[in-house]
Coordinates of C-alpha atoms in Angstrom, one line a residue:
Chain A
X4 CA -36.1 3.2 2.1
X5 CA -33.6 0.5 1.2
X6 CA -31.0 3.2 0.3
X7 CA -31.3 5.0 3.7
X8 CA -27.9 5.5 5.2
X9 CA -27.7 3.4 8.4
X10 CA -24.9 3.0 11.0
X11 CA -24.8 0.0 13.3
X12 CA -22.8 0.8 16.4
X13 CA -21.6 -2.3 18.3
X14 CA -21.8 -4.3 15.1
X15 CA -19.6 -7.1 16.3
X16 CA -21.5 -8.0 19.5
X17 CA -24.2 -10.7 19.9
X18 CA -27.1 -8.3 19.0
X19 CA -25.0 -6.3 16.5
X20 CA -24.2 -9.3 14.4
X21 CA -27.9 -10.2 14.2
X22 CA -28.7 -6.6 13.4
X23 CA -26.2 -6.7 10.5
X24 CA -27.7 -10.0 9.2
X25 CA -31.3 -8.8 9.4
X26 CA -30.5 -5.5 7.7
X27 CA -28.9 -7.4 4.8
X28 CA -31.8 -9.8 4.6
X29 CA -34.3 -6.9 4.5
X30 CA -32.5 -5.3 1.6
X31 CA -30.8 -2.4 3.4
X32 CA -27.6 -1.8 1.3
X33 CA -26.2 1.4 2.6
X34 CA -25.0 0.1 6.0
X35 CA -21.8 1.1 7.9
X36 CA -20.5 -0.8 10.9
X37 CA -18.9 0.7 14.0
X38 CA -17.4 -0.9 17.0
X39 CA -14.7 -0.4 19.7
X40 CA -11.1 0.0 18.7
X41 CA -10.5 -3.7 19.4
X42 CA -12.8 -4.7 16.5
X43 CA -12.1 -1.8 14.2
X44 CA -10.6 -2.9 10.9
X45 CA -12.3 -6.4 10.8
X46 CA -14.1 -7.2 7.6
X47 CA -17.7 -8.4 8.0
X48 CA -19.9 -10.3 5.6
X49 CA -20.6 -8.2 2.5
X50 CA -17.1 -6.7 2.7
X51 CA -18.1 -4.1 5.3
X52 CA -15.0 -2.9 7.2
X53 CA -15.7 -2.1 10.9
X54 CA -14.9 1.5 11.8
X55 CA -14.0 2.7 15.2
X56 CA -16.9 4.2 17.1
X57 CA -15.4 7.5 18.3
X58 CA -17.4 10.6 19.1
X59 CA -15.9 12.4 16.1
X60 CA -16.6 9.5 13.7
X61 CA -20.2 9.3 14.8
X62 CA -20.8 13.0 14.7
X63 CA -19.5 13.2 11.1
X64 CA -20.9 9.9 9.8
X65 CA -23.6 11.5 7.8
X66 CA -26.2 8.7 8.3
X67 CA -30.0 8.9 8.6
X68 CA -30.2 6.4 11.3
X69 CA -27.9 4.8 13.9
X70 CA -28.8 1.5 15.6
X71 CA -26.8 1.3 18.8
X72 CA -26.3 -2.0 20.6
X73 CA -23.5 -1.3 23.0
X74 CA -23.5 -1.2 26.8
X75 CA -25.3 1.5 28.8
X76 CA -22.3 3.6 29.6
X77 CA -21.0 3.5 26.0
X78 CA -24.5 4.6 24.8
X79 CA -24.5 7.5 27.3
X80 CA -21.1 8.6 25.9
X81 CA -21.6 8.1 22.2
X82 CA -25.3 8.5 21.4
X83 CA -25.3 12.3 21.8
X84 CA -22.6 12.6 19.2
X85 CA -24.5 10.6 16.6
X86 CA -27.6 12.8 17.3
X87 CA -25.5 15.9 16.9
X88 CA -24.4 14.6 13.6
X89 CA -28.0 14.5 12.4
X90 CA -28.8 10.8 12.9
X91 CA -31.9 9.5 14.6
X92 CA -30.6 7.0 17.1
X93 CA -32.4 3.7 18.0
X94 CA -30.7 2.7 21.2
X95 CA -30.8 -0.8 22.6
X96 CA -29.2 0.0 26.0
X97 CA -31.1 0.9 29.1
X98 CA -29.5 4.4 29.1
X99 CA -32.5 6.4 27.8
X100 CA -35.4 4.1 28.1
X101 CA -37.1 5.8 31.1
X102 CA -36.1 9.3 30.2
X103 CA -39.1 11.6 29.7
X104 CA -39.3 12.7 26.0
X105 CA -37.6 9.5 24.8
X106 CA -40.1 7.2 23.2
X107 CA -39.7 3.5 24.3
X108 CA -41.2 1.6 21.4
X109 CA -42.5 -1.8 20.5
X110 CA -43.9 -1.1 17.0
X111 CA -46.8 -3.5 17.3
X112 CA -47.9 -2.0 20.7
X113 CA -47.1 1.8 20.6
X114 CA -45.4 2.4 17.2
X115 CA -47.1 5.8 16.9
X116 CA -45.0 7.0 19.8
X117 CA -41.8 6.6 17.8
X118 CA -42.7 9.8 15.9
X119 CA -42.5 11.9 19.0
X120 CA -38.7 11.5 19.3
X121 CA -36.2 14.3 19.7
X122 CA -33.3 12.4 18.2
X123 CA -33.5 9.2 20.3
X124 CA -35.9 6.3 20.3
X125 CA -35.2 3.6 23.0
X126 CA -35.5 -0.1 22.3
X127 CA -36.9 -2.0 25.4
X128 CA -35.4 -4.8 27.3
X129 CA -35.4 -8.3 25.7
X130 CA -38.0 -9.6 28.1
X131 CA -40.2 -6.5 28.0
X132 CA -40.6 -6.6 24.2
X133 CA -42.3 -10.1 24.0
X134 CA -44.2 -9.4 27.2
X135 CA -45.8 -6.2 25.9
X136 CA -46.6 -7.9 22.6
X137 CA -48.9 -10.1 24.6
X138 CA -50.1 -7.7 27.3
X139 CA -51.0 -5.0 24.9
X140 CA -53.7 -6.9 23.0
X141 CA -55.0 -8.5 26.3
X142 CA -55.2 -5.0 27.9
X143 CA -57.3 -3.7 25.0
X144 CA -59.6 -6.8 25.2
X145 CA -60.2 -6.9 28.9
X146 CA -58.0 -4.5 30.9
X147 CA -54.9 -5.4 32.8
X148 CA -55.2 -5.5 36.6
X149 CA -52.0 -7.3 37.8
X150 CA -49.1 -9.1 36.2
X151 CA -46.7 -11.6 37.6
X152 CA -43.9 -13.0 35.6
X153 CA -40.9 -15.3 36.0
X154 CA -38.3 -15.5 33.3
X155 CA -36.1 -18.2 31.8
X156 CA -33.4 -16.1 30.0
X157 CA -30.7 -17.5 27.8
X158 CA -27.0 -16.6 28.3
X159 CA -26.8 -14.7 25.0
X160 CA -28.7 -11.9 26.8
X161 CA -25.6 -11.5 28.9
X162 CA -23.3 -11.2 25.9
X163 CA -21.3 -13.3 23.4
X164 CA -18.7 -14.2 26.0
X165 CA -21.3 -16.0 28.2
X166 CA -22.2 -18.1 25.1
X167 CA -18.6 -19.1 24.7
X168 CA -18.4 -19.9 28.5
X169 CA -21.5 -22.1 28.3
X170 CA -20.2 -23.9 25.3
X171 CA -16.9 -24.7 27.1
X172 CA -18.4 -25.6 30.5
X173 CA -19.2 -29.3 31.3
X174 CA -23.0 -29.9 31.7
X175 CA -22.4 -30.8 35.4
X176 CA -21.6 -27.1 36.0
X177 CA -24.7 -25.7 34.2
X178 CA -26.7 -23.8 36.8
X179 CA -29.3 -21.1 37.1
X180 CA -28.1 -17.6 37.9
X181 CA -29.4 -14.1 38.7
X182 CA -26.4 -12.4 37.1
X183 CA -27.8 -8.8 37.1
X184 CA -27.0 -5.8 39.2
X185 CA -29.2 -5.3 42.2
X186 CA -31.8 -2.5 42.6
X187 CA -32.8 -2.8 46.3
X188 CA -34.4 -6.2 46.8
X189 CA -34.8 -6.8 43.0
X190 CA -32.5 -7.5 40.1
X191 CA -32.3 -4.4 37.9
X192 CA -33.8 -6.7 35.2
X193 CA -36.9 -7.1 37.4
X194 CA -37.3 -3.4 38.0
X195 CA -36.7 -2.7 34.2
X196 CA -39.4 -5.2 33.3
X197 CA -41.9 -3.4 35.5
X198 CA -41.0 0.2 34.6
X199 CA -40.6 -0.3 30.9
X200 CA -43.9 -2.3 30.6
X201 CA -45.7 0.5 32.4
X202 CA -44.2 3.1 30.1
X203 CA -44.9 1.2 26.9
X204 CA -48.5 0.4 27.8
X205 CA -49.0 3.8 29.3
X206 CA -50.2 2.3 32.6
X207 CA -47.9 4.0 35.1
X208 CA -49.5 2.3 38.1
X209 CA -49.8 -1.2 36.7
X210 CA -48.9 -3.7 39.5
X211 CA -46.1 -6.0 38.1
X212 CA -44.0 -8.4 40.0
X213 CA -41.1 -10.2 38.2
X214 CA -38.5 -12.8 39.1
X215 CA -35.8 -12.9 36.5
X216 CA -33.6 -16.0 36.1
X217 CA -30.8 -16.9 33.8
X218 CA -30.9 -20.5 32.4
X219 CA -28.2 -22.5 30.6
X220 CA -29.7 -22.1 27.2
X221 CA -27.7 -20.3 24.4
X222 CA -30.5 -18.3 22.6
X223 CA -34.1 -17.6 23.4
X224 CA -35.9 -16.2 26.4
X225 CA -39.1 -17.7 27.9
X226 CA -41.5 -16.2 30.5
X227 CA -44.2 -17.8 32.7
X228 CA -46.9 -15.1 33.0
X229 CA -49.9 -14.7 35.4
X230 CA -52.3 -12.0 34.2
X231 CA -55.3 -10.7 36.2
X232 CA -57.8 -8.9 34.1
X233 CA -60.5 -6.3 34.8
X234 CA -63.1 -8.2 32.8
X235 CA -63.5 -12.0 32.4
X236 CA -61.7 -13.4 29.4
X237 CA -61.7 -17.1 28.7
X238 CA -58.6 -18.9 27.4
X239 CA -60.5 -19.4 24.1
X240 CA -61.2 -15.6 23.9
X241 CA -57.6 -14.8 24.9
X242 CA -56.3 -17.2 22.2
X243 CA -58.5 -15.5 19.6
X244 CA -57.1 -12.1 20.7
X245 CA -53.5 -13.2 20.7
X246 CA -53.9 -15.3 17.5
X247 CA -54.8 -12.0 15.7
X248 CA -52.1 -10.0 17.3
X249 CA -49.1 -8.9 15.2
X250 CA -45.9 -10.8 15.7
X251 CA -47.6 -13.4 18.0
X252 CA -47.8 -17.0 17.0
X253 CA -49.8 -19.5 19.0
X254 CA -48.1 -22.9 19.7
X255 CA -48.8 -25.7 22.1
X256 CA -45.6 -25.4 24.2
X257 CA -43.4 -22.4 23.4
X258 CA -39.6 -23.0 24.0
X259 CA -36.5 -20.9 23.4
X260 CA -35.3 -23.6 20.9
X261 CA -38.5 -23.2 18.8
X262 CA -38.3 -19.4 19.0
X263 CA -34.6 -19.1 18.1
X264 CA -34.0 -17.6 14.6
X265 CA -37.7 -16.8 14.2
X266 CA -39.3 -13.3 14.2
X267 CA -42.3 -14.3 16.3
X268 CA -43.3 -14.3 19.9
X269 CA -44.4 -17.8 20.6
X270 CA -47.3 -18.0 23.0
X271 CA -49.0 -21.1 24.5
X272 CA -50.3 -22.9 27.6
X273 CA -53.1 -20.3 27.8
X274 CA -55.3 -21.5 30.7
X275 CA -57.3 -20.1 33.6
X276 CA -55.4 -19.0 36.7
X277 CA -56.6 -21.5 39.3
X278 CA -55.3 -19.2 42.0
X279 CA -57.4 -16.1 41.1
X280 CA -60.5 -14.6 39.5
X281 CA -60.4 -13.2 36.0
X282 CA -56.9 -14.6 35.7
X283 CA -55.0 -16.2 32.9
X284 CA -51.7 -18.1 32.9
X285 CA -49.6 -18.4 29.8
X286 CA -46.0 -19.2 28.6
X287 CA -44.1 -17.3 26.0
X288 CA -40.8 -17.6 24.2
X289 CA -38.9 -15.3 21.9
X290 CA -35.5 -15.0 20.3
X291 CA -33.9 -12.4 22.5
X292 CA -31.3 -11.4 19.9
X293 CA -33.9 -11.1 17.1
X294 CA -37.4 -9.7 18.1
X295 CA -36.1 -9.3 21.6
X296 CA -33.5 -6.8 20.4
X297 CA -32.2 -6.4 16.8
X298 CA -35.5 -6.9 14.9
X299 CA -37.5 -4.6 17.2
X300 CA -34.9 -1.9 16.6
X301 CA -34.9 -2.4 12.9
X302 CA -38.7 -2.3 12.9
X303 CA -38.5 1.1 14.7
X304 CA -36.0 2.3 12.2
X305 CA -38.2 1.2 9.2
X306 CA -41.2 2.9 10.8
X307 CA -39.2 6.2 11.0
X308 CA -37.7 5.8 7.5
X309 CA -41.2 5.0 6.1
X310 CA -42.4 8.4 7.5
X311 CA -39.4 10.1 5.8
X312 CA -40.1 8.5 2.5
X313 CA -43.8 9.4 2.8
X314 CA -43.1 13.0 3.8
Chain B
X14 CA -32.8 -48.5 64.5
X15 CA -29.6 -48.9 62.5
X16 CA -30.2 -52.7 62.4
X17 CA -33.7 -52.4 61.0
X18 CA -34.1 -54.6 57.9
X19 CA -34.6 -52.3 54.9
X20 CA -35.2 -53.1 51.2
X21 CA -34.6 -50.5 48.5
X22 CA -36.6 -51.2 45.4
X23 CA -35.4 -49.5 42.3
X24 CA -31.9 -49.3 43.8
X25 CA -30.1 -48.7 40.6
X26 CA -32.1 -45.7 39.4
X27 CA -31.2 -42.0 39.9
X28 CA -33.1 -41.8 43.2
X29 CA -32.3 -45.3 44.2
X30 CA -28.6 -44.8 44.0
X31 CA -28.9 -41.7 46.3
X32 CA -31.1 -43.7 48.7
X33 CA -28.4 -46.4 48.9
X34 CA -25.7 -43.8 49.6
X35 CA -27.7 -41.9 52.2
X36 CA -28.7 -45.1 54.1
X37 CA -25.0 -46.1 54.2
X38 CA -24.0 -42.6 55.4
X39 CA -26.7 -42.7 58.1
X40 CA -25.5 -46.0 59.5
X41 CA -28.2 -48.4 58.2
X42 CA -26.3 -51.7 57.7
X43 CA -29.1 -54.2 57.0
X44 CA -30.0 -53.1 53.6
X45 CA -31.0 -55.2 50.5
X46 CA -31.2 -53.8 47.0
X47 CA -33.9 -54.8 44.5
X48 CA -34.3 -53.8 40.8
X49 CA -35.6 -55.0 37.5
X50 CA -34.3 -58.2 35.9
X51 CA -31.9 -56.1 33.8
X52 CA -30.0 -54.9 36.8
X53 CA -30.3 -58.0 39.0
X54 CA -26.9 -59.6 39.8
X55 CA -25.0 -56.3 39.8
X56 CA -22.8 -55.6 42.8
X57 CA -23.2 -52.2 44.4
X58 CA -20.9 -50.3 46.8
X59 CA -20.6 -52.2 50.1
X60 CA -20.8 -55.6 48.3
X61 CA -24.6 -55.6 48.1
X62 CA -25.8 -57.7 45.2
X63 CA -28.9 -56.5 43.4
X64 CA -31.9 -58.9 43.6
X65 CA -34.7 -59.1 41.1
X66 CA -37.8 -57.2 42.3
X67 CA -40.4 -59.9 41.7
X68 CA -43.8 -60.1 43.6
X69 CA -42.6 -63.3 45.3
X70 CA -39.2 -62.0 46.3
X71 CA -40.8 -58.9 47.8
X72 CA -43.5 -60.8 49.6
X73 CA -40.9 -63.1 51.2
X74 CA -38.1 -60.5 51.8
X75 CA -38.8 -60.3 55.6
X76 CA -37.9 -56.7 55.8
X77 CA -39.3 -54.0 58.2
X78 CA -39.3 -51.3 55.6
X79 CA -39.3 -51.1 51.8
X80 CA -38.3 -47.8 50.1
X81 CA -39.7 -47.9 46.6
X82 CA -38.3 -45.6 43.9
X83 CA -39.7 -47.1 40.7
X84 CA -42.2 -45.9 38.2
X85 CA -45.9 -45.5 39.0
X86 CA -47.0 -48.7 37.2
X87 CA -44.2 -50.7 38.8
X88 CA -45.2 -49.4 42.2
X89 CA -48.9 -50.3 41.6
X90 CA -47.8 -53.8 40.7
X91 CA -45.2 -54.5 43.4
X92 CA -46.0 -52.4 46.5
X93 CA -49.0 -54.7 47.5
X94 CA -46.7 -57.7 47.6
X95 CA -44.2 -56.0 49.9
X96 CA -47.0 -54.9 52.2
X97 CA -48.4 -58.5 52.2
X98 CA -44.9 -59.6 53.2
X99 CA -45.1 -57.4 56.3
X100 CA -43.1 -54.4 55.3
X101 CA -44.1 -50.8 55.7
X102 CA -43.6 -49.3 52.3
X103 CA -42.5 -45.7 51.7
X104 CA -43.4 -45.2 48.0
X105 CA -41.8 -42.4 45.9
X106 CA -44.1 -42.8 42.9
X107 CA -47.3 -41.0 42.4
X108 CA -49.3 -44.3 42.6
X109 CA -50.7 -43.9 46.1
X110 CA -50.1 -40.2 47.0
X111 CA -53.7 -39.0 46.7
X112 CA -55.3 -42.3 47.9
X113 CA -57.5 -41.7 51.0
X114 CA -55.9 -43.6 53.9
X115 CA -52.4 -43.3 52.5
X116 CA -50.5 -40.6 54.4
X117 CA -48.5 -38.2 52.1
X118 CA -45.7 -37.0 54.3
X119 CA -43.0 -34.3 54.6
X120 CA -41.7 -35.1 58.1
X121 CA -41.0 -31.4 58.9
X122 CA -44.5 -30.4 57.9
X123 CA -46.9 -33.3 58.8
X124 CA -44.7 -36.0 60.2
X125 CA -47.3 -37.1 62.7
X126 CA -49.5 -38.3 59.8
X127 CA -47.0 -41.0 58.9
X128 CA -48.2 -43.0 61.9
X129 CA -51.7 -43.3 60.5
X130 CA -50.5 -45.6 57.7
X131 CA -52.1 -48.9 56.7
X132 CA -48.9 -50.4 55.2
X133 CA -48.1 -47.5 52.8
X134 CA -46.7 -44.0 53.3
X135 CA -46.4 -41.9 50.1
X136 CA -43.4 -39.7 49.4
X137 CA -44.5 -36.5 47.6
X138 CA -43.3 -35.1 44.3
X139 CA -39.8 -33.6 44.2
X140 CA -41.3 -30.0 43.8
X141 CA -44.0 -30.5 46.4
X142 CA -41.5 -31.4 49.2
X143 CA -39.4 -28.2 49.2
X144 CA -42.5 -26.0 48.5
X145 CA -44.4 -27.4 51.6
X146 CA -41.3 -27.0 53.7
X147 CA -41.7 -23.3 53.0
X148 CA -45.4 -22.9 52.8
X149 CA -46.1 -24.9 56.1
X150 CA -44.3 -22.4 58.4
X151 CA -45.7 -19.4 56.5
X152 CA -49.2 -20.8 56.8
X153 CA -48.8 -21.2 60.6
X154 CA -47.5 -17.6 60.8
X155 CA -49.9 -15.8 58.6
X156 CA -52.3 -18.1 56.8
X157 CA -52.0 -19.0 53.1
X158 CA -54.5 -17.5 50.8
X159 CA -53.2 -18.1 47.2
X160 CA -50.0 -19.6 45.8
X161 CA -48.5 -19.3 42.4
X162 CA -45.3 -21.1 41.4
X163 CA -43.2 -21.6 38.3
X164 CA -40.6 -24.3 38.4
X165 CA -37.0 -24.8 37.0
X166 CA -36.6 -28.6 37.2
X167 CA -33.4 -30.4 36.4
X168 CA -33.3 -33.4 34.0
X169 CA -32.5 -35.8 36.7
X170 CA -36.1 -35.6 37.7
X171 CA -36.9 -37.4 34.5
X172 CA -34.5 -40.2 35.2
X173 CA -30.8 -41.2 34.8
X174 CA -31.2 -41.6 31.0
X175 CA -32.0 -37.9 30.6
X176 CA -28.9 -37.0 32.5
X177 CA -26.8 -39.0 30.0
X178 CA -28.7 -37.4 27.1
X179 CA -27.9 -33.9 28.4
X180 CA -24.3 -34.8 29.0
X181 CA -24.0 -36.0 25.4
X182 CA -25.9 -33.1 23.7
X183 CA -24.2 -30.0 22.4
X184 CA -25.0 -26.9 24.3
X185 CA -26.7 -25.4 21.2
X186 CA -29.4 -28.0 21.6
X187 CA -30.1 -27.3 25.3
X188 CA -33.7 -26.1 25.5
X189 CA -36.5 -25.8 28.0
X190 CA -39.2 -28.5 27.9
X191 CA -42.5 -29.5 29.5
X192 CA -41.9 -33.3 29.2
X193 CA -44.7 -34.5 31.4
X194 CA -48.0 -36.1 30.6
X195 CA -51.0 -33.8 30.2
X196 CA -53.9 -33.6 32.6
X197 CA -56.4 -31.4 30.6
X198 CA -54.8 -28.0 30.1
X199 CA -52.1 -28.7 32.7
X200 CA -49.0 -30.9 32.9
X201 CA -49.6 -33.7 35.4
X202 CA -46.7 -32.2 37.3
X203 CA -48.7 -29.0 37.7
X204 CA -51.8 -30.8 39.0
X205 CA -49.7 -33.0 41.3
X206 CA -48.1 -29.9 42.8
X207 CA -51.5 -28.5 43.6
X208 CA -53.3 -31.6 44.9
X209 CA -50.3 -32.9 46.9
X210 CA -49.6 -29.5 48.5
X211 CA -53.3 -29.3 49.5
X212 CA -53.2 -32.8 51.0
X213 CA -50.0 -32.2 53.0
X214 CA -51.0 -28.8 54.4
X215 CA -54.6 -30.1 54.9
X216 CA -56.0 -27.1 53.0
X217 CA -58.2 -28.9 50.4
X218 CA -59.4 -25.7 48.8
X219 CA -56.1 -23.7 48.7
X220 CA -55.9 -21.9 45.4
X221 CA -52.6 -23.0 43.7
X222 CA -51.5 -22.3 40.1
X223 CA -48.3 -23.8 38.8
X224 CA -46.3 -23.8 35.6
X225 CA -43.7 -26.6 35.5
X226 CA -40.7 -26.3 33.3
X227 CA -37.7 -28.6 32.7
X228 CA -34.4 -26.7 32.4
X229 CA -31.0 -28.1 31.1
X230 CA -29.5 -28.5 34.5
X231 CA -28.4 -32.0 35.7
X232 CA -29.4 -31.9 39.4
X233 CA -31.4 -29.6 41.6
X234 CA -34.9 -28.0 41.2
X235 CA -35.8 -24.4 41.8
X236 CA -39.1 -22.6 42.2
X237 CA -40.2 -19.0 41.9
X238 CA -43.1 -18.6 44.3
X239 CA -45.7 -15.9 44.9
X240 CA -47.6 -16.3 48.2
X241 CA -50.6 -14.3 49.2
X242 CA -51.3 -14.4 52.9
X243 CA -54.3 -13.8 55.1
X244 CA -52.4 -11.5 57.5
X245 CA -49.6 -9.1 56.7
X246 CA -46.1 -10.6 57.0
X247 CA -43.1 -8.5 56.2
X248 CA -40.1 -10.0 54.3
X249 CA -38.1 -9.6 57.6
X250 CA -40.8 -11.5 59.5
X251 CA -41.0 -14.2 56.8
X252 CA -37.2 -14.6 57.0
X253 CA -37.4 -15.1 60.7
X254 CA -40.1 -17.7 60.3
X255 CA -38.3 -19.6 57.6
X256 CA -34.8 -19.2 59.2
X257 CA -36.2 -21.1 62.2
X258 CA -38.0 -23.7 60.0
X259 CA -36.4 -27.2 59.9
X260 CA -34.5 -28.2 56.7
X261 CA -34.7 -24.6 55.4
X262 CA -31.5 -22.6 54.9
X263 CA -31.7 -18.9 54.0
X264 CA -29.3 -17.7 51.3
X265 CA -29.1 -14.7 49.1
X266 CA -29.7 -16.4 45.7
X267 CA -30.7 -20.1 45.8
X268 CA -29.6 -22.1 42.8
X269 CA -29.7 -25.8 42.0
X270 CA -25.9 -25.9 41.9
X271 CA -25.7 -24.6 45.5
X272 CA -28.5 -27.0 46.6
X273 CA -27.0 -30.1 44.9
X274 CA -25.7 -32.7 47.4
X275 CA -27.0 -30.8 50.4
X276 CA -29.9 -31.8 52.6
X277 CA -31.4 -28.3 52.8
X278 CA -34.1 -26.4 51.0
X279 CA -32.4 -23.1 50.1
X280 CA -34.7 -20.1 50.3
X281 CA -33.9 -16.5 49.3
X282 CA -35.0 -13.4 47.4
X283 CA -37.8 -12.9 50.0
X284 CA -39.5 -9.6 49.1
X285 CA -42.9 -8.0 48.9
X286 CA -45.1 -8.9 46.0
X287 CA -45.4 -5.6 44.2
X288 CA -48.5 -6.9 42.3
X289 CA -50.6 -7.8 45.4
X290 CA -51.5 -7.1 49.0
X291 CA -50.2 -9.2 51.8
X292 CA -48.0 -10.9 49.2
X293 CA -44.5 -12.3 49.3
X294 CA -42.2 -13.4 46.5
X295 CA -39.4 -15.9 47.1
X296 CA -37.1 -18.3 45.3
X297 CA -36.1 -21.7 46.5
X298 CA -33.8 -24.5 45.4
X299 CA -33.4 -28.1 46.5
X300 CA -31.6 -31.3 45.5
X301 CA -34.4 -33.2 43.8
X302 CA -32.7 -36.5 44.3
X303 CA -31.9 -35.9 48.0
X304 CA -34.4 -33.9 50.1
X305 CA -36.7 -33.8 47.0
X306 CA -36.9 -37.7 47.0
X307 CA -34.5 -40.1 48.7
X308 CA -33.8 -38.2 51.9
X309 CA -37.5 -37.4 52.5
X310 CA -38.3 -41.1 52.2
X311 CA -35.5 -42.1 54.6
X312 CA -36.7 -39.4 57.1
X313 CA -40.2 -41.0 56.9
X314 CA -38.6 -44.4 57.4
X315 CA -36.6 -43.3 60.4
X316 CA -39.6 -41.7 61.9
X317 CA -41.5 -45.0 61.7
X318 CA -38.5 -47.0 62.9
X319 CA -38.1 -44.6 65.8
X320 CA -41.7 -45.4 66.9
X321 CA -41.0 -49.1 66.6
X322 CA -37.9 -48.8 68.7
X323 CA -39.7 -46.6 71.3
X324 CA -42.7 -49.0 71.4

């Protein structure tokens, strides 16, 4: 498995850089880096020289797996060429997430679906991943009825340039924002959070309402979540369920700062919903570049490589 | 009315400074400033010299109104002396808010209650004020059934020293926080938001669930709100109701930055709650030092002074 041939496409972006670091830390040694013409030729840590991500280069790269972390339109353009070249693609953009036949995978929640791919596995949105890590186990324990969530999303989710902008801007200018495209009366982040969560949990009708907000924090997303359940579940029972859930770590007050550079989804403030029956309220935080993006993709990749080794 | 004798107690704090400025802008000329021994002797804009806020000084100040913006324990200690001296006190701390017989007032929502005071009128929490400006008119229109709210509160709500701290701290350290005292499994900010909203709206059983969060923004609080109503109310109808409500201004995307230094509660993102029936979701923002604190207190004061002039 460590000698699988892996390409990282978009290797110089905010998520790509974390992907390169995590692959190195996890012992993957046969890694090539691709990016746009602007970054091609740069030398990354470990002496890896960035190659230009052209359709031809990707079709002839001869890799087992390609981890894409580029924008949606670049994914639409380039992913088919990598697939044509024989790679299984794990794509972090929203290009293929809702496409029938493309598995949308959080390994802890629906890892078995990854095997049903036809060349592409999609990596969910950075807010969907930690949310489903929490909703999945609670659904198994007591059945989900309704979910409401408001997000506190760091600027790194909008790209490396927004991190530079925040670093340069005086604190008096720090503000909240809803800097996404609009999908009717919602941000497309809000509609993604709903449709992706439904697909991953295989609950196509689950009522979900989201309000997504950008906050002036560099790294780490948080979410305030209200969960209505089919069956009663006390905060103590929910804590026991979540404490045993993979990738979840219970803490008193989860914050982006505490989650940054860790692999875990931090969950806390689990209490009854005083506004509803069979309801729980909780707060979660997760490193949006790590488990919220790069790590989840690598976990999908390792799951597929594990099958290959076992086969 | 402009020649009413007014004392501002806590005149050098974050809210006190805004109170002094707004009083000046609104033509109040007979204003004295009180603060702790540490600030006594300082000269403020307009040549007003800060006096020490001792029990004796307040009992003998001979003012019509005293606007307190000091901490809860200082209010408990000093307010009775100002009342004994014949002043009507508008107190911004949480010391008296839930006390029976003490009106808790948002002039646009329950201004008539201010007249029932027995020397003290309480000014609500900085999140409660904008929330009730929105919930009051919606309740009249369609009846409130349940309310869920998550907050995005700026550091100025925690005091001027936190503003200095945020200004001095590198952006990489900016984080979310829940820097309130705990009241069982809630922050005391969350329980205040519930009990104060119930008192102001005179709905003692209204189910309200809140998650309060501090964000690294200097001034301005925002709230993501889910409202379940007794009767159906479309987003268009809700916009019409709120567009006609006093102190509410409809905008596309309310943010603390847009609300800062304005008198209005900005409301937007009004849409159906996709997770419930007869539900609305909206987002609001308000200057927590202005309408969220100082301006609301001054509006209460002016309402009481107006009665006195009319009497």
